[in-house]
PDB file of C-alpha atoms and ligand atoms in Angstrom:
ATOM      1  CA  MET A   1     -16.629   8.282   1.038  1.00  0.00           C
ATOM      2  CA  PRO A   2     -14.482   5.277   0.150  1.00  0.00           C
ATOM      3  CA  LEU A   3     -13.845   3.009   3.138  1.00  0.00           C
ATOM      4  CA  HIS A   4     -10.508   1.783   1.795  1.00  0.00           C
ATOM      5  CA  VAL A   5      -8.233   3.873  -0.429  1.00  0.00           C
ATOM      6  CA  GLY A   6      -5.078   2.522  -2.103  1.00  0.00           C
ATOM      7  CA  ILE A   7      -2.427   4.903  -3.358  1.00  0.00           C
ATOM      8  CA  ILE A   8       0.361   4.166  -5.845  1.00  0.00           C
ATOM      9  CA  MET A   9       3.037   6.712  -4.969  1.00  0.00           C
ATOM     10  CA  ASP A  10       4.385   7.212  -8.495  1.00  0.00           C
ATOM     11  CA  GLY A  11       6.318   9.979 -10.214  1.00  0.00           C
ATOM     12  CA  ASN A  12       9.117  10.614  -7.726  1.00  0.00           C
ATOM     13  CA  GLY A  13      11.827  10.109 -10.343  1.00  0.00           C
ATOM     14  CA  ARG A  14      10.202  12.432 -12.891  1.00  0.00           C
ATOM     15  CA  TRP A  15       9.616  15.082 -10.211  1.00  0.00           C
ATOM     16  CA  ALA A  16      13.332  15.054  -9.400  1.00  0.00           C
ATOM     17  CA  LYS A  17      14.403  15.004 -13.053  1.00  0.00           C
ATOM     18  CA  LYS A  18      12.277  18.068 -13.810  1.00  0.00           C
ATOM     19  CA  ARG A  19      14.272  19.906 -11.128  1.00  0.00           C
ATOM     20  CA  GLY A  20      17.685  18.577 -12.160  1.00  0.00           C
ATOM     21  CA  LEU A  21      17.880  16.586  -8.896  1.00  0.00           C
ATOM     22  CA  PRO A  22      18.871  12.944  -8.345  1.00  0.00           C
ATOM     23  CA  ARG A  23      15.961  10.470  -8.341  1.00  0.00           C
ATOM     24  CA  THR A  24      16.547   9.869  -4.656  1.00  0.00           C
ATOM     25  CA  ALA A  25      15.554  13.495  -3.951  1.00  0.00           C
ATOM     26  CA  GLY A  26      12.173  12.630  -5.462  1.00  0.00           C
ATOM     27  CA  HIS A  27      11.785   9.648  -3.125  1.00  0.00           C
ATOM     28  CA  SER A  28      12.743  11.814  -0.183  1.00  0.00           C
ATOM     29  CA  GLN A  29      10.047  14.360  -1.080  1.00  0.00           C
ATOM     30  CA  GLY A  30       7.653  11.483  -1.763  1.00  0.00           C
ATOM     31  CA  ALA A  31       8.179  10.099   1.732  1.00  0.00           C
ATOM     32  CA  LYS A  32       7.251  13.499   3.234  1.00  0.00           C
ATOM     33  CA  VAL A  33       4.062  13.537   1.168  1.00  0.00           C
ATOM     34  CA  PHE A  34       3.291   9.979   2.349  1.00  0.00           C
ATOM     35  CA  LYS A  35       3.343  11.240   5.954  1.00  0.00           C
ATOM     36  CA  LYS A  36       1.102  14.200   5.154  1.00  0.00           C
ATOM     37  CA  THR A  37      -1.316  12.018   3.178  1.00  0.00           C
ATOM     38  CA  VAL A  38      -1.818   9.777   6.212  1.00  0.00           C
ATOM     39  CA  GLU A  39      -3.044  12.853   8.118  1.00  0.00           C
ATOM     40  CA  TRP A  40      -5.274  13.977   5.234  1.00  0.00           C
ATOM     41  CA  CYS A  41      -6.838  10.498   5.152  1.00  0.00           C
ATOM     42  CA  ARG A  42      -7.514  10.819   8.878  1.00  0.00           C
ATOM     43  CA  GLU A  43      -9.062  14.279   8.403  1.00  0.00           C
ATOM     44  CA  LEU A  44     -11.274  13.040   5.549  1.00  0.00           C
ATOM     45  CA  GLY A  45     -12.533  10.103   7.617  1.00  0.00           C
ATOM     46  CA  ILE A  46     -10.996   7.383   5.458  1.00  0.00           C
ATOM     47  CA  LYS A  47     -10.735   4.220   7.559  1.00  0.00           C
ATOM     48  CA  TYR A  48      -8.168   2.171   5.588  1.00  0.00           C
ATOM     49  CA  ALA A  49      -5.310   3.666   3.553  1.00  0.00           C
ATOM     50  CA  THR A  50      -2.861   1.433   1.701  1.00  0.00           C
ATOM     51  CA  PHE A  51       0.333   2.894   0.244  1.00  0.00           C
ATOM     52  CA  TYR A  52       2.463   1.150  -2.375  1.00  0.00           C
ATOM     53  CA  ALA A  53       5.989   1.916  -1.181  1.00  0.00           C
ATOM     54  CA  PHE A  54       8.105  -0.856  -2.722  1.00  0.00           C
ATOM     55  CA  SER A  55       7.131  -3.653  -5.070  1.00  0.00           C
ATOM     56  CA  THR A  56       8.607  -7.111  -5.558  1.00  0.00           C
ATOM     57  CA  GLU A  57       9.785  -5.757  -8.948  1.00  0.00           C
ATOM     58  CA  ASN A  58      11.453  -2.601  -7.562  1.00  0.00           C
ATOM     59  CA  TRP A  59      14.572  -4.613  -6.593  1.00  0.00           C
ATOM     60  CA  LYS A  60      15.477  -4.422 -10.310  1.00  0.00           C
ATOM     61  CA  ARG A  61      16.353  -0.734  -9.897  1.00  0.00           C
ATOM     62  CA  PRO A  62      19.998   0.382  -9.592  1.00  0.00           C
ATOM     63  CA  LYS A  63      21.510  -0.593  -6.251  1.00  0.00           C
ATOM     64  CA  GLU A  64      22.057   3.061  -5.197  1.00  0.00           C
ATOM     65  CA  GLU A  65      18.361   3.779  -5.684  1.00  0.00           C
ATOM     66  CA  VAL A  66      17.207   0.660  -3.813  1.00  0.00           C
ATOM     67  CA  ASP A  67      19.625   1.517  -0.973  1.00  0.00           C
ATOM     68  CA  ALA A  68      18.328   5.106  -0.851  1.00  0.00           C
ATOM     69  CA  ILE A  69      14.690   3.945  -0.648  1.00  0.00           C
ATOM     70  CA  MET A  70      15.616   1.437   2.095  1.00  0.00           C
ATOM     71  CA  SER A  71      17.420   4.065   4.145  1.00  0.00           C
ATOM     72  CA  LEU A  72      14.465   6.458   3.724  1.00  0.00           C
ATOM     73  CA  LEU A  73      12.173   3.709   4.873  1.00  0.00           C
ATOM     74  CA  ASN A  74      14.372   3.064   7.878  1.00  0.00           C
ATOM     75  CA  LYS A  75      14.273   6.752   8.743  1.00  0.00           C
ATOM     76  CA  TYR A  76      10.493   6.887   8.383  1.00  0.00           C
ATOM     77  CA  LEU A  77       9.862   3.771  10.457  1.00  0.00           C
ATOM     78  CA  ASP A  78      10.212   5.956  13.562  1.00  0.00           C
ATOM     79  CA  ASP A  79       7.534   8.299  12.214  1.00  0.00           C
ATOM     80  CA  ILE A  80       5.341   5.371  11.234  1.00  0.00           C
ATOM     81  CA  ARG A  81       5.737   3.930  14.731  1.00  0.00           C
ATOM     82  CA  LYS A  82       4.709   7.283  16.252  1.00  0.00           C
ATOM     83  CA  MET A  83       1.465   7.151  14.254  1.00  0.00           C
ATOM     84  CA  SER A  84       0.387   4.399  16.643  1.00  0.00           C
ATOM     85  CA  GLN A  85       0.014   7.076  19.336  1.00  0.00           C
ATOM     86  CA  LYS A  86      -2.938   8.438  17.357  1.00  0.00           C
ATOM     87  CA  ASN A  87      -4.886   5.181  17.567  1.00  0.00           C
ATOM     88  CA  THR A  88      -3.489   4.181  14.162  1.00  0.00           C
ATOM     89  CA  ARG A  89      -3.110   0.520  13.302  1.00  0.00           C
ATOM     90  CA  ILE A  90      -0.109  -0.178  11.110  1.00  0.00           C
ATOM     91  CA  ILE A  91       0.196  -3.246   8.905  1.00  0.00           C
ATOM     92  CA  PHE A  92       2.939  -4.034   6.388  1.00  0.00           C
ATOM     93  CA  LEU A  93       1.855  -5.968   3.315  1.00  0.00           C
ATOM     94  CA  GLY A  94       4.514  -8.070   1.645  1.00  0.00           C
ATOM     95  CA  ASP A  95       7.263 -10.562   2.289  1.00  0.00           C
ATOM     96  CA  LYS A  96       9.333  -9.274   5.213  1.00  0.00           C
ATOM     97  CA  SER A  97      11.961 -11.998   4.832  1.00  0.00           C
ATOM     98  CA  ALA A  98      13.675 -10.015   2.042  1.00  0.00           C
ATOM     99  CA  PHE A  99      14.679  -7.337   4.555  1.00  0.00           C
ATOM    100  CA  SER A 100      17.564  -7.501   6.986  1.00  0.00           C
ATOM    101  CA  ASP A 101      16.732  -9.205  10.284  1.00  0.00           C
ATOM    102  CA  ASP A 102      16.688  -5.943  12.234  1.00  0.00           C
ATOM    103  CA  VAL A 103      14.404  -4.171   9.711  1.00  0.00           C
ATOM    104  CA  ALA A 104      12.079  -7.198   9.593  1.00  0.00           C
ATOM    105  CA  ALA A 105      11.976  -7.252  13.411  1.00  0.00           C
ATOM    106  CA  ARG A 106      11.163  -3.516  13.508  1.00  0.00           C
ATOM    107  CA  LEU A 107       8.318  -3.988  11.045  1.00  0.00           C
ATOM    108  CA  THR A 108       6.867  -6.753  13.197  1.00  0.00           C
ATOM    109  CA  GLU A 109       7.332  -4.713  16.373  1.00  0.00           C
ATOM    110  CA  ILE A 110       5.447  -1.748  14.848  1.00  0.00           C
ATOM    111  CA  GLU A 111       2.601  -4.045  13.825  1.00  0.00           C
ATOM    112  CA  GLU A 112       2.465  -5.472  17.342  1.00  0.00           C
ATOM    113  CA  VAL A 113       2.614  -2.133  19.166  1.00  0.00           C
ATOM    114  CA  SER A 114      -0.324  -0.855  17.085  1.00  0.00           C
ATOM    115  CA  ALA A 115      -2.294  -4.113  16.999  1.00  0.00           C
ATOM    116  CA  ALA A 116      -4.991  -2.982  19.443  1.00  0.00           C
ATOM    117  CA  ASN A 117      -5.623   0.350  17.660  1.00  0.00           C
ATOM    118  CA  ASP A 118      -8.824   0.725  15.689  1.00  0.00           C
ATOM    119  CA  GLY A 119      -8.827   4.280  14.330  1.00  0.00           C
ATOM    120  CA  LEU A 120      -7.175   4.781  10.969  1.00  0.00           C
ATOM    121  CA  TYR A 121      -5.564   1.696   9.426  1.00  0.00           C
ATOM    122  CA  VAL A 122      -2.348   2.476   7.544  1.00  0.00           C
ATOM    123  CA  LEU A 123      -1.161  -0.368   5.351  1.00  0.00           C
ATOM    124  CA  VAL A 124       2.266  -0.009   3.794  1.00  0.00           C
ATOM    125  CA  ALA A 125       3.029  -2.355   0.904  1.00  0.00           C
ATOM    126  CA  LEU A 126       6.736  -3.237   1.081  1.00  0.00           C
ATOM    127  CA  ASN A 127       8.324  -5.896  -1.073  1.00  0.00           C
ATOM    128  CA  TYR A 128       4.739  -6.435  -2.123  1.00  0.00           C
ATOM    129  CA  GLY A 129       3.394  -7.918  -5.331  1.00  0.00           C
ATOM    130  CA  GLY A 130      -0.221  -8.880  -5.895  1.00  0.00           C
ATOM    131  CA  ARG A 131       0.651 -12.016  -7.847  1.00  0.00           C
ATOM    132  CA  ASP A 132       3.218 -13.021  -5.251  1.00  0.00           C
ATOM    133  CA  GLU A 133       0.579 -12.538  -2.534  1.00  0.00           C
ATOM    134  CA  ILE A 134      -1.918 -14.801  -4.345  1.00  0.00           C
ATOM    135  CA  LEU A 135       0.723 -17.464  -5.042  1.00  0.00           C
ATOM    136  CA  THR A 136       1.890 -17.406  -1.427  1.00  0.00           C
ATOM    137  CA  ALA A 137      -1.718 -17.846  -0.292  1.00  0.00           C
ATOM    138  CA  ALA A 138      -2.233 -20.735  -2.744  1.00  0.00           C
ATOM    139  CA  LYS A 139       0.893 -22.484  -1.444  1.00  0.00           C
ATOM    140  CA  LYS A 140      -0.192 -22.108   2.191  1.00  0.00           C
ATOM    141  CA  ILE A 141      -3.620 -23.524   1.369  1.00  0.00           C
ATOM    142  CA  ALA A 142      -2.004 -26.435  -0.498  1.00  0.00           C
ATOM    143  CA  GLN A 143       0.073 -27.184   2.611  1.00  0.00           C
ATOM    144  CA  GLU A 144      -3.007 -27.069   4.828  1.00  0.00           C
ATOM    145  CA  TYR A 145      -4.901 -29.317   2.433  1.00  0.00           C
ATOM    146  CA  LYS A 146      -1.995 -31.765   2.432  1.00  0.00           C
ATOM    147  CA  SER A 147      -1.921 -31.876   6.217  1.00  0.00           C
ATOM    148  CA  GLY A 148      -5.697 -32.328   6.360  1.00  0.00           C
ATOM    149  CA  LYS A 149      -6.468 -28.938   7.963  1.00  0.00           C
ATOM    150  CA  ILE A 150      -8.704 -27.758   5.124  1.00  0.00           C
ATOM    151  CA  SER A 151     -10.883 -29.555   2.575  1.00  0.00           C
ATOM    152  CA  ILE A 152     -11.454 -28.527  -1.063  1.00  0.00           C
ATOM    153  CA  ASP A 153     -15.068 -27.575  -0.277  1.00  0.00           C
ATOM    154  CA  GLU A 154     -13.944 -25.176   2.436  1.00  0.00           C
ATOM    155  CA  ILE A 155     -11.843 -23.140  -0.006  1.00  0.00           C
ATOM    156  CA  ASP A 156     -14.171 -20.311  -1.008  1.00  0.00           C
ATOM    157  CA  GLU A 157     -13.410 -16.597  -1.513  1.00  0.00           C
ATOM    158  CA  THR A 158     -13.841 -15.769   2.174  1.00  0.00           C
ATOM    159  CA  ALA A 159     -11.544 -18.595   3.273  1.00  0.00           C
ATOM    160  CA  PHE A 160      -8.971 -17.653   0.622  1.00  0.00           C
ATOM    161  CA  GLU A 161      -8.840 -14.047   1.864  1.00  0.00           C
ATOM    162  CA  ASP A 162      -7.628 -15.276   5.243  1.00  0.00           C
ATOM    163  CA  TYR A 163      -4.361 -16.313   3.571  1.00  0.00           C
ATOM    164  CA  LEU A 164      -3.685 -12.913   1.998  1.00  0.00           C
ATOM    165  CA  TYR A 165      -1.557 -10.191   3.627  1.00  0.00           C
ATOM    166  CA  THR A 166      -4.795  -8.181   3.954  1.00  0.00           C
ATOM    167  CA  LYS A 167      -6.539 -10.765   6.154  1.00  0.00           C
ATOM    168  CA  GLY A 168      -9.443  -9.033   7.901  1.00  0.00           C
ATOM    169  CA  ILE A 169      -9.159  -5.832   5.817  1.00  0.00           C
ATOM    170  CA  PRO A 170     -12.078  -4.937   3.510  1.00  0.00           C
ATOM    171  CA  PRO A 171     -11.446  -4.798  -0.264  1.00  0.00           C
ATOM    172  CA  VAL A 172     -10.026  -1.596  -1.695  1.00  0.00           C
ATOM    173  CA  ASP A 173     -12.745   0.778  -2.973  1.00  0.00           C
ATOM    174  CA  LEU A 174     -10.628   3.411  -4.690  1.00  0.00           C
ATOM    175  CA  ILE A 175      -7.149   3.225  -6.178  1.00  0.00           C
ATOM    176  CA  ILE A 176      -5.442   6.536  -6.862  1.00  0.00           C
ATOM    177  CA  ARG A 177      -2.451   6.606  -9.180  1.00  0.00           C
ATOM    178  CA  PRO A 178      -0.783   9.956  -9.699  1.00  0.00           C
ATOM    179  CA  SER A 179       1.906  10.636 -12.359  1.00  0.00           C
ATOM    180  CA  GLY A 180      -0.263  10.118 -15.447  1.00  0.00           C
ATOM    181  CA  GLU A 181       0.382   6.368 -15.808  1.00  0.00           C
ATOM    182  CA  GLN A 182      -2.792   4.352 -16.287  1.00  0.00           C
ATOM    183  CA  ARG A 183      -2.125   0.906 -14.834  1.00  0.00           C
ATOM    184  CA  THR A 184      -2.214  -0.774 -11.444  1.00  0.00           C
ATOM    185  CA  SER A 185       1.238  -2.466 -11.570  1.00  0.00           C
ATOM    186  CA  ASN A 186       0.621  -5.586  -9.474  1.00  0.00           C
ATOM    187  CA  PHE A 187      -0.997  -3.603  -6.616  1.00  0.00           C
ATOM    188  CA  LEU A 188      -3.782  -5.324  -4.620  1.00  0.00           C
ATOM    189  CA  VAL A 189      -4.582  -7.677  -7.504  1.00  0.00           C
ATOM    190  CA  TRP A 190      -7.180  -9.716  -5.582  1.00  0.00           C
ATOM    191  CA  GLN A 191      -8.514  -6.878  -3.432  1.00  0.00           C
ATOM    192  CA  ALA A 192      -9.058  -4.435  -6.309  1.00  0.00           C
ATOM    193  CA  ALA A 193     -11.436  -6.643  -8.307  1.00  0.00           C
ATOM    194  CA  TYR A 194     -14.178  -3.984  -7.996  1.00  0.00           C
ATOM    195  CA  ALA A 195     -12.095  -0.938  -7.141  1.00  0.00           C
ATOM    196  CA  GLU A 196     -12.739   2.364  -8.848  1.00  0.00           C
ATOM    197  CA  LEU A 197      -9.554   3.634 -10.484  1.00  0.00           C
ATOM    198  CA  VAL A 198      -8.624   7.313 -10.510  1.00  0.00           C
ATOM    199  CA  PHE A 199      -5.560   8.353 -12.490  1.00  0.00           C
ATOM    200  CA  MET A 200      -4.214  11.842 -11.921  1.00  0.00           C
ATOM    201  CA  ASP A 201      -1.614  13.896 -13.773  1.00  0.00           C
ATOM    202  CA  VAL A 202       0.080  15.248 -10.644  1.00  0.00           C
ATOM    203  CA  LEU A 203       3.455  13.709  -9.700  1.00  0.00           C
ATOM    204  CA  TRP A 204       3.455  12.074  -6.255  1.00  0.00           C
ATOM    205  CA  PRO A 205       5.774  14.613  -4.552  1.00  0.00           C
ATOM    206  CA  ASP A 206       3.306  17.379  -5.593  1.00  0.00           C
ATOM    207  CA  PHE A 207       0.221  15.437  -4.423  1.00  0.00           C
ATOM    208  CA  SER A 208      -1.949  17.588  -2.145  1.00  0.00           C
ATOM    209  CA  LYS A 209      -4.997  17.308   0.081  1.00  0.00           C
ATOM    210  CA  LYS A 210      -6.936  18.930  -2.780  1.00  0.00           C
ATOM    211  CA  ASP A 211      -5.952  16.024  -5.062  1.00  0.00           C
ATOM    212  CA  LEU A 212      -6.995  13.445  -2.448  1.00  0.00           C
ATOM    213  CA  THR A 213     -10.322  15.215  -1.989  1.00  0.00           C
ATOM    214  CA  ALA A 214     -10.841  15.442  -5.760  1.00  0.00           C
ATOM    215  CA  ALA A 215     -10.167  11.689  -6.136  1.00  0.00           C
ATOM    216  CA  CYS A 216     -12.698  10.919  -3.370  1.00  0.00           C
ATOM    217  CA  GLU A 217     -15.254  13.194  -5.047  1.00  0.00           C
ATOM    218  CA  GLU A 218     -14.688  11.416  -8.359  1.00  0.00           C
ATOM    219  CA  PHE A 219     -15.204   8.105  -6.512  1.00  0.00           C
ATOM    220  CA  MET A 220     -18.485   9.351  -5.030  1.00  0.00           C
ATOM    221  CA  SER A 221     -19.764  10.349  -8.482  1.00  0.00           C
ATOM    222  CA  ARG A 222     -19.263   6.796  -9.809  1.00  0.00           C
ATOM    223  CA  ASN A 223     -22.073   4.265  -9.967  1.00  0.00           C
ATOM    224  CA  ARG A 224     -20.795   1.003  -8.494  1.00  0.00           C
ATOM    225  CA  ARG A 225     -22.771  -2.060  -9.477  1.00  0.00           C
ATOM    226  CA  PHE A 226     -20.479  -4.958  -8.508  1.00  0.00           C
ATOM    227  CA  GLY A 227     -21.711  -6.938 -11.478  1.00  0.00           C
ATOM    228  CA  GLY A 228     -25.377  -6.222 -10.730  1.00  0.00           C
ATOM    229  CA  VAL A 229     -27.662  -3.723 -12.490  1.00  0.00           C
TER     230      VAL A 229
HETATM  231  C1  LIG B 301       7.653   5.366  -7.662  1.00  0.00           C
HETATM  232  O1  LIG B 301       8.174   6.517  -8.315  1.00  0.00           O
HETATM  233  C2  LIG B 301       8.086   5.333  -6.282  1.00  0.00           C
HETATM  234  C3  LIG B 301       8.774   4.314  -5.661  1.00  0.00           C
HETATM  235  C4  LIG B 301       9.135   3.077  -6.358  1.00  0.00           C
HETATM  236  C5  LIG B 301       9.193   4.426  -4.266  1.00  0.00           C
HETATM  237  C6  LIG B 301       8.199   5.065  -3.340  1.00  0.00           C
HETATM  238  C7  LIG B 301       8.878   5.332  -2.070  1.00  0.00           C
HETATM  239  C8  LIG B 301       8.656   6.398  -1.278  1.00  0.00           C
HETATM  240  C9  LIG B 301       7.617   7.403  -1.521  1.00  0.00           C
HETATM  241  C10 LIG B 301       9.526   6.620  -0.073  1.00  0.00           C
HETATM  242  C11 LIG B 301       9.550   5.564   0.975  1.00  0.00           C
HETATM  243  C12 LIG B 301       8.231   5.200   1.533  1.00  0.00           C
HETATM  244  C13 LIG B 301       7.833   5.341   2.809  1.00  0.00           C
HETATM  245  C14 LIG B 301       6.551   4.706   3.208  1.00  0.00           C
HETATM  246  C15 LIG B 301       8.574   6.081   3.830  1.00  0.00           C
HETATM  247  P1  LIG B 301       9.180   6.305  -9.503  1.00  0.00           P
HETATM  248  O2  LIG B 301      10.553   6.254  -8.960  1.00  0.00           O
HETATM  249  O3  LIG B 301       8.792   5.096 -10.286  1.00  0.00           O
HETATM  250  O4  LIG B 301       8.980   7.616 -10.348  1.00  0.00           O
HETATM  251  P2  LIG B 301       9.144   7.754 -11.927  1.00  0.00           P
HETATM  252  O5  LIG B 301       8.094   6.859 -12.548  1.00  0.00           O
HETATM  253  O6  LIG B 301       8.868   9.213 -12.168  1.00  0.00           O
HETATM  254  O7  LIG B 301      10.537   7.345 -12.272  1.00  0.00           O
END
C-alpha cells in the first residue's frame, strides 16, 4: 500500500455543469466526498493523505466562486477539527496569511489540538502552490545563511525539506487525479519527485471507495526503481 497518497480534487465544476447546477454545487458535493475519502483512507490503512483544496492560482476564479469555496471551507473546519478525536493529525499546507485573521487562527488551533495524534495524517493544501513552497523555503534558508545559522555545506536535500510545509512528512508515493486531466498543477512539486501518478476519468464528486482502492491497486502493480535498476 502507498504510505502517502495525494489527491487532486478536480472536476467539481464539470460535475455541476452536467447537472445544470451552479459550479458551487459541485464544490459542495466535493467537500462531502473529501470527508468520506478521509474515512476510506483510514479503512485502507493509508497513513498520510494530502488533499489539494485550494491553490495559490485558484484566487483567479470569479469572486463568487472563491467566496463559496471559502465559506464551504469554514463550514468544514468544524468537521476537520472533529477528526482529531479519531487520533487524526491535521496539518494545513500553504500560506495561511492570505486568510482572514480568524480563519488563520482556526487553522492553527486545529493543527495544535491534533499535534499529539499519530494515527492518520490528513494534510489539507490551502492557498498552496508547490513553486511557492520551494521559493518560500529558499528565502528562509537565505535568511538563515545571512544570519550565520546555516552554512552552504549544510544545505542538502534533508535539510531543505525542513523548510517545506511538509516538514517531517514522508514524500508522496501516489498522486490520484480524477476528472480526466493529466497534469499535477503545482501540487507537491518537491515531494512528488518519485510519485506514481494515477489519472482517473471519474469526476471528484463521484469519486468512491472503489476508485480509491483501484488507484492503490494500480500503485501496487507498478515497479518503482527510484532511479535504480
Ligand atoms: C477543482 O474542481 C476543485 C477546487 C478548485 C476546489 C476544491 C474544493 C473542495 C472540494 C471543497 C472545499 C474543501 C474542503 C477541504 C472542505 P474544478 O472547479 O476545477 O472543476 P472543473 O475542472 O470541472 O471546473
